[in-house]
Short mmCIF file of C-alpha atoms in Angstrom, two decimals:
data_model
loop_
_atom_site.label_atom_id
_atom_site.label_comp_id
_atom_site.label_asym_id
_atom_site.label_seq_id
_atom_site.Cartn_x
_atom_site.Cartn_y
_atom_site.Cartn_z
CA MET A 1 -25.29 -34.25 -11.38
CA VAL A 2 -23.00 -36.28 -9.13
CA ASN A 3 -23.59 -40.01 -9.16
CA VAL A 4 -22.34 -41.46 -5.90
CA THR A 5 -23.72 -44.93 -6.45
CA GLU A 6 -21.01 -46.23 -8.76
CA THR A 7 -20.81 -49.99 -8.59
CA THR A 8 -17.42 -51.55 -8.11
CA ASP A 9 -16.15 -55.08 -7.75
CA ALA A 10 -13.44 -54.13 -5.27
CA PRO A 11 -14.22 -54.45 -1.57
CA ARG A 12 -15.26 -51.15 -0.03
CA ALA A 13 -12.42 -49.30 1.68
CA PRO A 14 -12.99 -48.14 5.25
CA GLY A 15 -14.24 -44.58 5.77
CA ARG A 16 -16.02 -42.73 2.97
CA PRO A 17 -17.16 -44.77 -0.01
CA ARG A 18 -14.64 -44.97 -2.80
CA SER A 19 -16.97 -43.19 -5.24
CA ILE A 20 -17.21 -40.13 -2.99
CA ARG A 21 -13.44 -40.04 -2.58
CA ALA A 22 -13.07 -40.19 -6.36
CA ASP A 23 -15.60 -37.35 -6.77
CA GLU A 24 -13.61 -35.21 -4.36
CA ALA A 25 -10.34 -35.98 -6.11
CA ILE A 26 -11.86 -34.98 -9.46
CA LEU A 27 -13.32 -31.72 -8.15
CA GLU A 28 -10.07 -30.88 -6.36
CA ALA A 29 -8.11 -31.59 -9.55
CA ALA A 30 -10.30 -29.18 -11.52
CA LEU A 31 -9.83 -26.47 -8.86
CA ASP A 32 -6.07 -27.06 -8.76
CA LEU A 33 -5.81 -26.69 -12.52
CA LEU A 34 -7.80 -23.44 -12.48
CA ALA A 35 -5.70 -22.12 -9.59
CA ASP A 36 -2.55 -23.00 -11.56
CA GLY A 37 -3.73 -20.61 -14.26
CA SER A 38 -5.74 -22.70 -16.69
CA SER A 39 -8.54 -20.77 -18.33
CA ILE A 40 -11.95 -22.42 -18.33
CA GLU A 41 -11.73 -22.71 -22.10
CA ALA A 42 -8.38 -24.49 -21.89
CA LEU A 43 -9.48 -26.82 -19.09
CA SER A 44 -10.15 -30.29 -20.48
CA ILE A 45 -11.73 -33.41 -19.04
CA GLU A 46 -8.53 -35.18 -20.02
CA ALA A 47 -6.35 -32.81 -17.98
CA ILE A 48 -8.67 -33.14 -15.00
CA ALA A 49 -8.61 -36.95 -15.27
CA THR A 50 -4.80 -37.00 -15.43
CA ARG A 51 -4.47 -34.69 -12.44
CA ALA A 52 -6.99 -36.69 -10.41
CA GLY A 53 -5.42 -40.01 -11.37
CA VAL A 54 -8.62 -41.43 -12.83
CA GLY A 55 -9.76 -42.34 -16.31
CA LYS A 56 -11.87 -40.00 -18.42
CA ALA A 57 -14.68 -42.57 -18.32
CA THR A 58 -14.81 -42.23 -14.55
CA ILE A 59 -15.51 -38.52 -14.95
CA TYR A 60 -18.13 -39.00 -17.67
CA ARG A 61 -19.95 -41.53 -15.49
CA ARG A 62 -20.45 -38.76 -12.91
CA TRP A 63 -20.86 -35.54 -14.90
CA SER A 64 -22.46 -34.79 -18.23
CA GLY A 65 -19.54 -32.55 -19.18
CA LYS A 66 -17.17 -29.80 -18.18
CA GLU A 67 -19.84 -27.27 -17.25
CA ALA A 68 -21.60 -29.59 -14.82
CA LEU A 69 -18.27 -30.58 -13.28
CA LEU A 70 -17.18 -26.95 -12.91
CA HIS A 71 -20.48 -26.08 -11.28
CA ASP A 72 -19.91 -28.69 -8.57
CA ALA A 73 -16.24 -27.72 -8.21
CA LEU A 74 -17.00 -24.02 -7.71
CA ARG A 75 -19.89 -24.82 -5.36
CA ARG A 76 -17.40 -26.89 -3.35
CA LEU A 77 -14.98 -23.95 -3.29
CA LYS A 78 -17.66 -21.40 -2.47
CA PRO A 79 -20.45 -22.82 -0.32
CA PRO A 80 -23.26 -20.43 0.66
CA PRO A 81 -22.39 -18.24 3.68
CA PRO A 82 -23.68 -19.22 7.11
CA PRO A 83 -26.89 -17.42 8.08
CA PRO A 84 -26.18 -14.08 9.81
CA PRO A 85 -26.28 -13.97 13.63
CA GLY A 86 -29.59 -12.09 13.60
CA ARG A 87 -28.74 -9.65 16.38
CA SER A 88 -28.83 -6.28 14.64
CA VAL A 89 -29.12 -5.06 11.06
CA ARG A 90 -25.62 -3.60 11.26
CA GLU A 91 -24.04 -6.76 12.67
CA ASP A 92 -25.79 -8.99 10.16
CA LEU A 93 -24.67 -6.79 7.27
CA ILE A 94 -21.06 -6.83 8.51
CA ALA A 95 -21.12 -10.64 8.74
CA LEU A 96 -22.57 -11.08 5.25
CA VAL A 97 -20.52 -8.34 3.59
CA GLY A 98 -17.40 -9.81 5.22
CA ASN A 99 -18.15 -13.06 3.44
CA THR A 100 -17.98 -11.26 0.06
CA GLY A 101 -14.87 -12.18 -1.88
CA HIS A 102 -13.60 -13.94 1.23
CA ASN A 103 -12.60 -17.57 1.18
CA PRO A 104 -10.17 -19.45 3.41
CA ASP A 105 -9.13 -21.50 0.37
CA PRO A 106 -6.29 -19.53 -1.30
CA ARG A 107 -7.31 -21.00 -4.66
CA MET A 108 -10.40 -18.78 -4.63
CA ARG A 109 -8.32 -15.65 -5.03
CA GLN A 110 -6.43 -17.18 -7.93
CA ILE A 111 -9.48 -18.61 -9.67
CA MET A 112 -12.03 -15.79 -9.43
CA PRO A 113 -10.21 -13.18 -11.54
CA CYS A 114 -9.66 -15.89 -14.16
CA LEU A 115 -13.37 -16.58 -14.32
CA MET A 116 -14.17 -12.98 -15.18
CA PRO A 117 -13.41 -13.09 -18.91
CA THR A 118 -15.52 -16.23 -19.18
CA ILE A 119 -18.34 -14.78 -17.11
CA SER A 120 -18.55 -11.82 -19.45
CA ARG A 121 -18.45 -13.95 -22.61
CA SER A 122 -20.38 -17.11 -21.89
CA PRO A 123 -24.06 -17.09 -20.88
CA GLU A 124 -23.59 -20.47 -19.16
CA GLN A 125 -20.70 -19.25 -17.02
CA TYR A 126 -22.56 -16.03 -16.28
CA ARG A 127 -25.47 -18.10 -14.99
CA LEU A 128 -23.07 -20.25 -12.97
CA TYR A 129 -21.55 -17.15 -11.38
CA GLN A 130 -25.00 -15.81 -10.55
CA GLU A 131 -25.95 -19.10 -8.91
CA LEU A 132 -22.79 -19.04 -6.83
CA VAL A 133 -23.29 -15.54 -5.42
CA GLU A 134 -27.08 -15.48 -5.21
CA PRO A 135 -27.39 -17.11 -1.74
CA ARG A 136 -25.31 -14.33 -0.16
CA ARG A 137 -27.21 -11.65 -2.03
CA ARG A 138 -30.55 -13.09 -0.95
CA MET A 139 -29.46 -12.99 2.70
CA ILE A 140 -28.28 -9.37 2.40
CA ARG A 141 -31.56 -8.33 0.76
CA GLU A 142 -33.47 -9.99 3.60
CA VAL A 143 -31.47 -8.10 6.23
CA LEU A 144 -32.05 -4.80 4.39
CA ARG A 145 -35.79 -5.45 4.16
CA ARG A 146 -35.84 -6.30 7.87
CA GLY A 147 -34.11 -2.96 8.52
CA ILE A 148 -36.80 -1.17 6.53
CA ASP A 149 -39.58 -3.00 8.36
CA LEU A 150 -38.01 -2.12 11.71
CA GLY A 151 -37.83 1.55 10.69
CA GLU A 152 -34.03 1.54 11.00
CA LEU A 153 -33.43 2.01 7.26
CA ARG A 154 -35.09 4.51 4.93
CA ALA A 155 -38.51 3.39 3.76
CA ASP A 156 -37.64 4.30 0.15
CA LEU A 157 -34.39 2.31 0.18
CA ASP A 158 -33.17 1.01 -3.20
CA VAL A 159 -32.33 -2.51 -1.99
CA GLU A 160 -30.55 -3.63 -5.15
CA LEU A 161 -28.38 -0.49 -5.30
CA THR A 162 -27.51 -0.83 -1.62
CA LEU A 163 -26.49 -4.43 -2.26
CA ALA A 164 -24.06 -3.19 -4.93
CA LEU A 165 -22.63 -0.51 -2.63
CA LEU A 166 -22.08 -3.07 0.12
CA THR A 167 -20.49 -5.85 -1.93
CA ALA A 168 -18.73 -4.38 -4.99
CA PRO A 169 -15.93 -2.56 -3.11
CA LEU A 170 -14.90 -5.76 -1.28
CA LEU A 171 -15.02 -7.81 -4.48
CA MET A 172 -12.83 -5.32 -6.35
CA GLN A 173 -10.41 -5.12 -3.44
CA ARG A 174 -10.17 -8.79 -2.52
CA LEU A 175 -10.06 -10.09 -6.09
CA LEU A 176 -7.92 -7.40 -7.71
CA ARG A 177 -6.59 -5.24 -4.86
CA ALA A 178 -8.11 -2.51 -7.00
CA GLN A 179 -6.99 0.37 -4.73
CA PRO A 180 -3.46 -0.11 -3.36
CA ASP A 181 -3.99 2.72 -0.85
CA LEU A 182 -7.24 1.41 0.64
CA ASP A 183 -6.78 0.40 4.28
CA GLU A 184 -8.18 -3.14 4.49
CA ARG A 185 -8.44 -3.38 8.27
CA ASP A 186 -12.06 -3.93 9.36
CA LEU A 187 -13.08 -3.15 5.81
CA PRO A 188 -16.52 -4.87 5.98
CA ALA A 189 -17.51 -2.89 9.10
CA ARG A 190 -16.19 0.36 7.64
CA ILE A 191 -18.14 -0.20 4.42
CA VAL A 192 -21.36 -0.99 6.29
CA ASP A 193 -20.98 2.04 8.57
CA ALA A 194 -20.21 4.36 5.64
CA VAL A 195 -23.21 3.11 3.63
CA ILE A 196 -25.51 3.39 6.63
CA ALA A 197 -24.47 6.88 7.72
CA GLY A 198 -23.56 8.49 4.40
CA ILE A 199 -20.78 10.99 3.91
CA VAL A 200 -22.69 14.24 4.14
CA ALA A 201 -21.81 16.62 6.98
CA ARG A 202 -24.69 16.91 9.48
CA MET B 1 8.11 4.84 -26.12
CA VAL B 2 6.68 5.72 -29.49
CA ASN B 3 9.18 6.80 -32.08
CA VAL B 4 7.45 9.04 -34.58
CA THR B 5 10.61 10.08 -36.42
CA GLU B 6 10.99 6.97 -38.52
CA THR B 7 13.00 7.66 -41.65
CA THR B 8 11.61 6.45 -44.92
CA ASP B 9 12.72 6.70 -48.50
CA ALA B 10 9.17 7.01 -49.84
CA PRO B 11 7.76 10.49 -50.40
CA ARG B 12 5.60 11.62 -47.49
CA ALA B 13 1.88 11.02 -48.05
CA PRO B 14 -0.47 13.97 -47.55
CA GLY B 15 -2.14 14.33 -44.15
CA ARG B 16 -0.64 12.79 -41.05
CA PRO B 17 2.90 11.50 -41.34
CA ARG B 18 3.10 7.86 -42.38
CA SER B 19 4.82 6.87 -39.12
CA ILE B 20 1.90 8.14 -37.04
CA ARG B 21 -0.58 6.32 -39.24
CA ALA B 22 1.46 3.13 -38.79
CA ASP B 23 1.52 3.65 -35.01
CA GLU B 24 -2.24 3.95 -34.96
CA ALA B 25 -2.72 0.85 -37.09
CA ILE B 26 -0.48 -1.14 -34.75
CA LEU B 27 -2.22 0.04 -31.59
CA GLU B 28 -5.64 -0.59 -33.15
CA ALA B 29 -4.54 -4.09 -34.19
CA ALA B 30 -3.50 -4.90 -30.62
CA LEU B 31 -6.85 -3.66 -29.29
CA ASP B 32 -8.76 -5.62 -31.94
CA LEU B 33 -6.94 -8.82 -31.03
CA LEU B 34 -7.67 -8.34 -27.33
CA ALA B 35 -11.32 -7.55 -28.08
CA ASP B 36 -11.51 -10.73 -30.17
CA GLY B 37 -10.63 -12.72 -27.07
CA SER B 38 -6.86 -13.01 -27.05
CA SER B 39 -5.38 -13.12 -23.59
CA ILE B 40 -2.45 -10.79 -22.94
CA GLU B 41 -0.21 -13.84 -22.52
CA ALA B 42 -1.29 -15.20 -25.91
CA LEU B 43 -0.93 -11.87 -27.69
CA SER B 44 2.26 -11.83 -29.76
CA ILE B 45 4.11 -9.11 -31.62
CA GLU B 46 3.84 -11.36 -34.66
CA ALA B 47 0.04 -11.51 -34.46
CA ILE B 48 -0.16 -7.74 -33.98
CA ALA B 49 2.12 -7.18 -36.98
CA THR B 50 0.04 -9.48 -39.19
CA ARG B 51 -3.20 -7.80 -38.16
CA ALA B 52 -1.76 -4.32 -38.70
CA GLY B 53 -0.23 -5.27 -42.04
CA VAL B 54 3.29 -4.28 -41.01
CA GLY B 55 6.50 -6.17 -40.37
CA LYS B 56 7.61 -7.14 -36.86
CA ALA B 57 10.65 -4.89 -37.31
CA THR B 58 8.34 -1.90 -37.75
CA ILE B 59 6.87 -2.62 -34.31
CA TYR B 60 10.23 -3.17 -32.63
CA ARG B 61 11.50 0.15 -34.02
CA ARG B 62 8.71 1.87 -32.07
CA TRP B 63 8.25 -0.15 -28.88
CA SER B 64 10.68 -2.02 -26.68
CA GLY B 65 8.25 -4.92 -26.43
CA LYS B 66 4.71 -6.09 -25.80
CA GLU B 67 4.30 -4.37 -22.45
CA ALA B 68 5.22 -0.94 -23.77
CA LEU B 69 2.96 -1.42 -26.79
CA LEU B 70 0.05 -2.52 -24.61
CA HIS B 71 0.53 0.47 -22.37
CA ASP B 72 0.12 2.85 -25.30
CA ALA B 73 -2.79 0.81 -26.73
CA LEU B 74 -4.74 0.85 -23.46
CA ARG B 75 -3.97 4.52 -22.90
CA ARG B 76 -5.40 5.14 -26.39
CA LEU B 77 -8.52 3.16 -25.47
CA LYS B 78 -8.90 4.81 -22.08
CA PRO B 79 -7.71 8.40 -22.01
CA PRO B 80 -8.02 10.28 -18.69
CA PRO B 81 -11.52 11.70 -18.09
CA PRO B 82 -12.21 15.35 -18.79
CA PRO B 83 -11.94 17.55 -15.71
CA PRO B 84 -15.27 17.79 -13.83
CA PRO B 85 -17.50 20.85 -14.46
CA GLY B 86 -16.64 22.31 -11.04
CA ARG B 87 -20.14 23.51 -10.18
CA SER B 88 -21.03 21.44 -7.11
CA VAL B 89 -19.48 18.50 -5.26
CA ARG B 90 -22.46 16.34 -6.17
CA GLU B 91 -22.39 17.22 -9.87
CA ASP B 92 -18.64 16.74 -10.11
CA LEU B 93 -18.87 13.35 -8.44
CA ILE B 94 -21.66 12.26 -10.81
CA ALA B 95 -19.58 13.30 -13.83
CA LEU B 96 -16.46 11.47 -12.63
CA VAL B 97 -18.26 8.38 -11.33
CA GLY B 98 -20.14 8.19 -14.62
CA ASN B 99 -16.82 7.93 -16.40
CA THR B 100 -16.00 4.77 -14.39
CA GLY B 101 -16.13 1.65 -16.52
CA HIS B 102 -17.65 3.75 -19.28
CA ASN B 103 -16.14 3.95 -22.70
CA PRO B 104 -17.75 4.74 -26.03
CA ASP B 105 -15.44 2.17 -27.63
CA PRO B 106 -17.24 -1.20 -27.40
CA ARG B 107 -13.88 -2.96 -27.28
CA MET B 108 -13.38 -1.65 -23.73
CA ARG B 109 -16.14 -3.84 -22.38
CA GLN B 110 -14.67 -6.87 -24.10
CA ILE B 111 -11.10 -6.18 -23.11
CA MET B 112 -11.35 -5.14 -19.47
CA PRO B 113 -12.66 -8.42 -18.03
CA CYS B 114 -9.92 -10.20 -19.97
CA LEU B 115 -7.28 -8.04 -18.32
CA MET B 116 -8.39 -9.06 -14.86
CA PRO B 117 -6.58 -12.41 -14.62
CA THR B 118 -3.41 -10.74 -15.83
CA ILE B 119 -3.82 -7.81 -13.47
CA SER B 120 -4.04 -10.17 -10.53
CA ARG B 121 -1.03 -12.26 -11.63
CA SER B 122 1.46 -9.89 -13.15
CA PRO B 123 3.01 -6.98 -11.21
CA GLU B 124 3.67 -5.18 -14.51
CA GLN B 125 0.06 -5.41 -15.65
CA TYR B 126 -1.14 -4.45 -12.18
CA ARG B 127 0.98 -1.32 -12.40
CA LEU B 128 -0.34 -0.63 -15.90
CA TYR B 129 -3.92 -0.93 -14.66
CA GLN B 130 -3.18 1.41 -11.78
CA GLU B 131 -1.69 3.97 -14.16
CA LEU B 132 -4.78 3.79 -16.36
CA VAL B 133 -7.30 4.42 -13.57
CA GLU B 134 -5.24 6.75 -11.37
CA PRO B 135 -6.15 10.02 -13.19
CA ARG B 136 -9.87 9.48 -12.53
CA ARG B 137 -9.21 8.50 -8.92
CA ARG B 138 -7.09 11.58 -8.34
CA MET B 139 -9.90 13.81 -9.64
CA ILE B 140 -12.48 12.12 -7.40
CA ARG B 141 -10.22 12.47 -4.35
CA GLU B 142 -9.81 16.17 -5.12
CA VAL B 143 -13.58 16.70 -5.32
CA LEU B 144 -14.08 14.85 -2.01
CA ARG B 145 -11.39 16.96 -0.30
CA ARG B 146 -13.01 20.10 -1.70
CA GLY B 147 -16.33 18.90 -0.20
CA ILE B 148 -14.64 18.47 3.18
CA ASP B 149 -13.04 21.91 2.97
CA LEU B 150 -16.40 23.46 2.07
CA GLY B 151 -18.02 21.77 5.08
CA GLU B 152 -20.39 19.82 2.80
CA LEU B 153 -18.85 16.42 3.58
CA ARG B 154 -17.98 14.99 7.00
CA ALA B 155 -14.68 16.27 8.33
CA ASP B 156 -13.60 12.73 9.29
CA LEU B 157 -14.35 11.32 5.82
CA ASP B 158 -12.37 8.25 4.77
CA VAL B 159 -11.54 9.48 1.26
CA GLU B 160 -10.09 6.21 -0.03
CA LEU B 161 -13.06 4.17 1.23
CA THR B 162 -15.51 6.64 -0.30
CA LEU B 163 -13.65 6.34 -3.60
CA ALA B 164 -14.22 2.57 -3.49
CA LEU B 165 -17.92 2.98 -2.67
CA LEU B 166 -18.37 5.39 -5.57
CA THR B 167 -16.50 3.47 -8.25
CA ALA B 168 -16.60 -0.28 -7.51
CA PRO B 169 -20.36 -0.78 -8.07
CA LEU B 170 -20.17 0.75 -11.55
CA LEU B 171 -17.07 -1.24 -12.46
CA MET B 172 -18.68 -4.52 -11.39
CA GLN B 173 -21.87 -3.65 -13.22
CA ARG B 174 -20.44 -2.28 -16.43
CA LEU B 175 -17.70 -4.87 -16.82
CA LEU B 176 -19.53 -7.96 -15.59
CA ARG B 177 -23.19 -6.95 -15.24
CA ALA B 178 -22.65 -8.36 -11.75
CA GLN B 179 -26.26 -7.85 -10.59
CA PRO B 180 -28.81 -8.68 -13.30
CA ASP B 181 -31.60 -7.02 -11.26
CA LEU B 182 -29.82 -3.69 -10.73
CA ASP B 183 -31.61 -0.85 -12.53
CA GLU B 184 -28.89 0.88 -14.56
CA ARG B 185 -30.80 4.08 -15.37
CA ASP B 186 -29.02 7.12 -13.91
CA LEU B 187 -26.81 4.74 -11.99
CA PRO B 188 -23.95 7.23 -11.39
CA ALA B 189 -26.32 9.82 -9.89
CA ARG B 190 -28.11 7.21 -7.78
CA ILE B 191 -24.79 5.89 -6.45
CA VAL B 192 -23.55 9.38 -5.59
CA ASP B 193 -26.81 10.31 -3.86
CA ALA B 194 -26.90 7.05 -1.88
CA VAL B 195 -23.30 7.45 -0.75
CA ILE B 196 -23.86 11.08 0.21
CA ALA B 197 -27.09 10.58 2.14
CA GLY B 198 -26.63 7.09 3.56
CA ILE B 199 -29.38 4.56 4.03
CA VAL B 200 -30.29 5.13 7.67
CA ALA B 201 -33.80 6.36 8.45
CA ARG B 202 -33.76 9.91 9.82
#
């Protein structure tokens, strides 16, 4: 939990309160260290404090430990996607699928592959990963169910499987460039159209 | 390159030549260390030698260095899939897709997520990963092209995109259990059928 009500004897600086600026510096320091190649295991409160230019006590006043701090740092890096435009099932899927593995912050691309070993080993980090991606998944499920209700998508649709088909290829490509020969232009729209129409000759 | 012609003064033991048994012990030791959680960066020839019960010189007589050794170790862990049965496009796809992220050796599931940070950082490891998965990809592409030629699949099929749709969901699920709510029973067949038929109501 972030505590933004730190008391201080110094006069308050103009703009954002000092405590919020310190929080941001600490979260940014953790993200910078991960992007520089630190594993989660190797990441220490001490290293984060040094990078942020604060004392360790300042961090422990705000977070119970590394896991809580990392949760806030990753949430800062990966906020939930904006709600889809709501015009058509296809357009909404393209918007949400396009958000998968996409992040304007270049640190995301460096950090995510490094989280994978931890995600697969640590139940806490697995839960953290699930919390991070669940908002996007929930929105995609809602669009798929709307498509079923509207009669646009098959009534017997396997929603969870469709979610995997829509998101996994972009994750593998954007995080690992899994297929060097895959054309990445308009990839979200091409994925959505392929999943909607299927590949069978008609 | 593996050198299996090591000279030795000791009389040859019955069964496989001693040099091949030593090779296997060394490759197994490297895989064990990775499965125990060593990163590729942290893995040293010294640690592999200790685990295998051989001297470092024995390793350097066989491999030029860590990269060459890892290449052979991962190739041992993940041999190319058997050729598909060749009965129908659907059956062949199910067989090949089912091989994705699947390995009877439990170390595979521990090692693969740990390779991901390295794959995304190191051009050499990226190339190694590509070499490991390329045989399966080539077989899937061939089945898809056969389906096009037979008129079973759309003539304008994007083969590389279809490859991603078929394989990425299983990789994400088997390596990371990316979606806790995804039913994994018959997953390869369900993926192939969904990709073939599409999700649109007809």
